[in-house]
Amino acid sequence: RIVRHGTEGFVLDSYDATGWITALRALAEDVELRRKMSSAAAERAQQFMWSTVARQRRQQMMDCLGDGI
């Protein structure tokens, strides 16, 4: 759920040799694809910072507790 296939990187079966070869070739040959994925990965990583995750978890707990607080 962190890396989305084709957006921040590639999500492939670890034994899919053909898929990995294709993905690595695409990255090796396409500067714009590397830049796009790199930028998307940096942006996506911000969603998984401790402060962000903690705030989301707190909100989930508050939502579950509802008016009981």
GROMACS .gro file of N, CA and C in nm:
model
  207
    1ARG      N    1   0.081  -0.120   0.000
    1ARG     CA    2   0.000   0.000   0.000
    1ARG      C    3   0.086   0.126   0.000
    2ILE      N    4   0.213   0.112   0.022
    2ILE     CA    5   0.299   0.231   0.023
    2ILE      C    6   0.340   0.267  -0.119
    3VAL      N    7   0.388   0.169  -0.193
    3VAL     CA    8   0.428   0.191  -0.333
    3VAL      C    9   0.316   0.144  -0.424
    4ARG      N   10   0.275   0.234  -0.511
    4ARG     CA   11   0.172   0.200  -0.609
    4ARG      C   12   0.241   0.170  -0.742
    5HIS      N   13   0.204   0.056  -0.799
    5HIS     CA   14   0.269   0.010  -0.922
    5HIS      C   15   0.257   0.114  -1.033
    6GLY      N   16   0.372   0.150  -1.088
    6GLY     CA   17   0.375   0.244  -1.198
    6GLY      C   18   0.369   0.390  -1.156
    7THR      N   19   0.351   0.416  -1.027
    7THR     CA   20   0.345   0.555  -0.979
    7THR      C   21   0.470   0.592  -0.902
    8GLU      N   22   0.493   0.523  -0.789
    8GLU     CA   23   0.615   0.548  -0.711
    8GLU      C   24   0.723   0.444  -0.739
    9GLY      N   25   0.685   0.339  -0.805
    9GLY     CA   26   0.780   0.231  -0.832
    9GLY      C   27   0.707   0.117  -0.900
   10PHE      N   28   0.764   0.000  -0.884
   10PHE     CA   29   0.704  -0.119  -0.944
   10PHE      C   30   0.675  -0.221  -0.835
   11VAL      N   31   0.558  -0.278  -0.840
   11VAL     CA   32   0.519  -0.384  -0.747
   11VAL      C   33   0.507  -0.511  -0.830
   12LEU      N   34   0.603  -0.598  -0.811
   12LEU     CA   35   0.610  -0.720  -0.891
   12LEU      C   36   0.634  -0.840  -0.801
   13ASP      N   37   0.594  -0.954  -0.849
   13ASP     CA   38   0.626  -1.078  -0.780
   13ASP      C   39   0.778  -1.093  -0.779
   14SER      N   40   0.833  -1.133  -0.668
   14SER     CA   41   0.978  -1.142  -0.657
   14SER      C   42   1.039  -1.244  -0.755
   15TYR      N   43   0.959  -1.337  -0.804
   15TYR     CA   44   1.008  -1.438  -0.898
   15TYR      C   45   0.975  -1.406  -1.044
   16ASP      N   46   0.920  -1.287  -1.068
   16ASP     CA   47   0.883  -1.248  -1.205
   16ASP      C   48   1.004  -1.185  -1.274
   17ALA      N   49   1.094  -1.270  -1.320
   17ALA     CA   50   1.218  -1.221  -1.382
   17ALA      C   51   1.190  -1.131  -1.502
   18THR      N   52   1.097  -1.170  -1.586
   18THR     CA   53   1.064  -1.091  -1.704
   18THR      C   54   1.010  -0.954  -1.664
   19GLY      N   55   0.923  -0.952  -1.565
   19GLY     CA   56   0.868  -0.825  -1.517
   19GLY      C   57   0.975  -0.733  -1.462
   20TRP      N   58   1.068  -0.789  -1.383
   20TRP     CA   59   1.176  -0.709  -1.327
   20TRP      C   60   1.269  -0.656  -1.435
   21ILE      N   61   1.300  -0.740  -1.532
   21ILE     CA   62   1.385  -0.696  -1.642
   21ILE      C   63   1.319  -0.582  -1.718
   22THR      N   64   1.191  -0.596  -1.746
   22THR     CA   65   1.116  -0.491  -1.816
   22THR      C   66   1.115  -0.362  -1.735
   23ALA      N   67   1.088  -0.373  -1.605
   23ALA     CA   68   1.082  -0.254  -1.518
   23ALA      C   69   1.218  -0.185  -1.510
   24LEU      N   70   1.323  -0.262  -1.492
   24LEU     CA   71   1.457  -0.204  -1.483
   24LEU      C   72   1.501  -0.140  -1.614
   25ARG      N   73   1.466  -0.202  -1.723
   25ARG     CA   74   1.498  -0.142  -1.853
   25ARG      C   75   1.422  -0.011  -1.873
   26ALA      N   76   1.295  -0.011  -1.833
   26ALA     CA   77   1.215   0.112  -1.846
   26ALA      C   78   1.279   0.225  -1.767
   27LEU      N   79   1.323   0.195  -1.645
   27LEU     CA   80   1.388   0.297  -1.564
   27LEU      C   81   1.522   0.340  -1.622
   28ALA      N   82   1.598   0.245  -1.671
   28ALA     CA   83   1.729   0.276  -1.727
   28ALA      C   84   1.719   0.362  -1.853
   29GLU      N   85   1.613   0.342  -1.929
   29GLU     CA   86   1.602   0.408  -2.058
   29GLU      C   87   1.520   0.537  -2.056
   30ASP      N   88   1.449   0.565  -1.948
   30ASP     CA   89   1.355   0.677  -1.948
   30ASP      C   90   1.382   0.772  -1.831
   31VAL      N   91   1.455   0.878  -1.860
   31VAL     CA   92   1.489   0.977  -1.758
   31VAL      C   93   1.363   1.038  -1.697
   32GLU      N   94   1.266   1.070  -1.780
   32GLU     CA   95   1.143   1.132  -1.731
   32GLU      C   96   1.066   1.038  -1.638
   33LEU      N   97   1.063   0.911  -1.669
   33LEU     CA   98   0.997   0.813  -1.582
   33LEU      C   99   1.066   0.809  -1.446
   34ARG      N  100   1.199   0.810  -1.445
   34ARG     CA  101   1.273   0.811  -1.318
   34ARG      C  102   1.241   0.936  -1.238
   35ARG      N  103   1.238   1.050  -1.302
   35ARG     CA  104   1.206   1.176  -1.233
   35ARG      C  105   1.064   1.174  -1.177
   36LYS      N  106   0.971   1.128  -1.259
   36LYS     CA  107   0.831   1.123  -1.219
   36LYS      C  108   0.812   1.031  -1.098
   37MET      N  109   0.869   0.911  -1.104
   37MET     CA  110   0.855   0.816  -0.994
   37MET      C  111   0.927   0.865  -0.869
   38SER      N  112   1.042   0.926  -0.887
   38SER     CA  113   1.117   0.979  -0.774
   38SER      C  114   1.038   1.087  -0.701
   39SER      N  115   0.982   1.178  -0.778
   39SER     CA  116   0.901   1.285  -0.721
   39SER      C  117   0.777   1.230  -0.652
   40ALA      N  118   0.711   1.135  -0.716
   40ALA     CA  119   0.591   1.075  -0.657
   40ALA      C  120   0.625   1.000  -0.528
   41ALA      N  121   0.740   0.931  -0.526
   41ALA     CA  122   0.781   0.857  -0.407
   41ALA      C  123   0.811   0.951  -0.292
   42ALA      N  124   0.879   1.062  -0.320
   42ALA     CA  125   0.910   1.159  -0.214
   42ALA      C  126   0.782   1.219  -0.157
   43GLU      N  127   0.687   1.250  -0.245
   43GLU     CA  128   0.560   1.307  -0.201
   43GLU      C  129   0.480   1.204  -0.120
   44ARG      N  130   0.475   1.082  -0.167
   44ARG     CA  131   0.400   0.976  -0.099
   44ARG      C  132   0.460   0.945   0.038
   45ALA      N  133   0.592   0.952   0.048
   45ALA     CA  134   0.658   0.922   0.175
   45ALA      C  135   0.612   1.015   0.287
   46GLN      N  136   0.573   1.136   0.251
   46GLN     CA  137   0.527   1.231   0.351
   46GLN      C  138   0.401   1.181   0.423
   47GLN      N  139   0.323   1.100   0.356
   47GLN     CA  140   0.200   1.046   0.415
   47GLN      C  141   0.230   0.943   0.523
   48PHE      N  142   0.354   0.897   0.531
   48PHE     CA  143   0.390   0.793   0.625
   48PHE      C  144   0.485   0.841   0.734
   49MET      N  145   0.493   0.974   0.750
   49MET     CA  146   0.572   1.031   0.859
   49MET      C  147   0.499   0.999   0.990
   50TRP      N  148   0.576   0.983   1.098
   50TRP     CA  149   0.516   0.947   1.226
   50TRP      C  150   0.407   1.045   1.267
   51SER      N  151   0.431   1.173   1.249
   51SER     CA  152   0.332   1.273   1.292
   51SER      C  153   0.202   1.259   1.213
   52THR      N  154   0.211   1.231   1.086
   52THR     CA  155   0.092   1.215   1.003
   52THR      C  156   0.017   1.088   1.039
   53VAL      N  157   0.090   0.978   1.053
   53VAL     CA  158   0.027   0.850   1.087
   53VAL      C  159  -0.037   0.859   1.226
   54ALA      N  160   0.032   0.919   1.320
   54ALA     CA  161  -0.023   0.933   1.456
   54ALA      C  162  -0.153   1.014   1.454
   55ARG      N  163  -0.154   1.121   1.379
   55ARG     CA  164  -0.275   1.205   1.370
   55ARG      C  165  -0.391   1.125   1.309
   56GLN      N  166  -0.362   1.046   1.206
   56GLN     CA  167  -0.466   0.964   1.143
   56GLN      C  168  -0.518   0.858   1.238
   57ARG      N  169  -0.428   0.794   1.312
   57ARG     CA  170  -0.469   0.690   1.408
   57ARG      C  171  -0.554   0.751   1.519
   58ARG      N  172  -0.513   0.867   1.567
   58ARG     CA  173  -0.591   0.934   1.671
   58ARG      C  174  -0.731   0.963   1.622
   59GLN      N  175  -0.741   1.012   1.499
   59GLN     CA  176  -0.872   1.043   1.443
   59GLN      C  177  -0.957   0.917   1.429
   60GLN      N  178  -0.896   0.808   1.387
   60GLN     CA  179  -0.969   0.681   1.377
   60GLN      C  180  -1.024   0.638   1.513
   61MET      N  181  -0.941   0.652   1.616
   61MET     CA  182  -0.986   0.615   1.751
   61MET      C  183  -1.100   0.705   1.797
   62MET      N  184  -1.084   0.833   1.771
   62MET     CA  185  -1.189   0.928   1.809
   62MET      C  186  -1.319   0.897   1.737
   63ASP      N  187  -1.309   0.863   1.610
   63ASP     CA  188  -1.428   0.828   1.532
   63ASP      C  189  -1.496   0.703   1.588
   64CYS      N  190  -1.415   0.607   1.629
   64CYS     CA  191  -1.471   0.483   1.685
   64CYS      C  192  -1.538   0.508   1.819
   65LEU      N  193  -1.481   0.596   1.898
   65LEU     CA  194  -1.537   0.626   2.030
   65LEU      C  195  -1.659   0.715   2.020
   66GLY      N  196  -1.665   0.792   1.914
   66GLY     CA  197  -1.781   0.879   1.890
   66GLY      C  198  -1.805   0.977   2.004
   67ASP      N  199  -1.926   0.988   2.045
   67ASP     CA  200  -1.965   1.084   2.150
   67ASP      C  201  -1.938   1.031   2.289
   68GLY      N  202  -1.877   0.914   2.301
   68GLY     CA  203  -1.852   0.855   2.432
   68GLY      C  204  -1.744   0.924   2.511
   69ILE      N  205  -1.680   1.021   2.450
   69ILE     CA  206  -1.572   1.091   2.521
   69ILE      C  207  -1.625   1.217   2.585
   0.00000   0.00000   0.00000
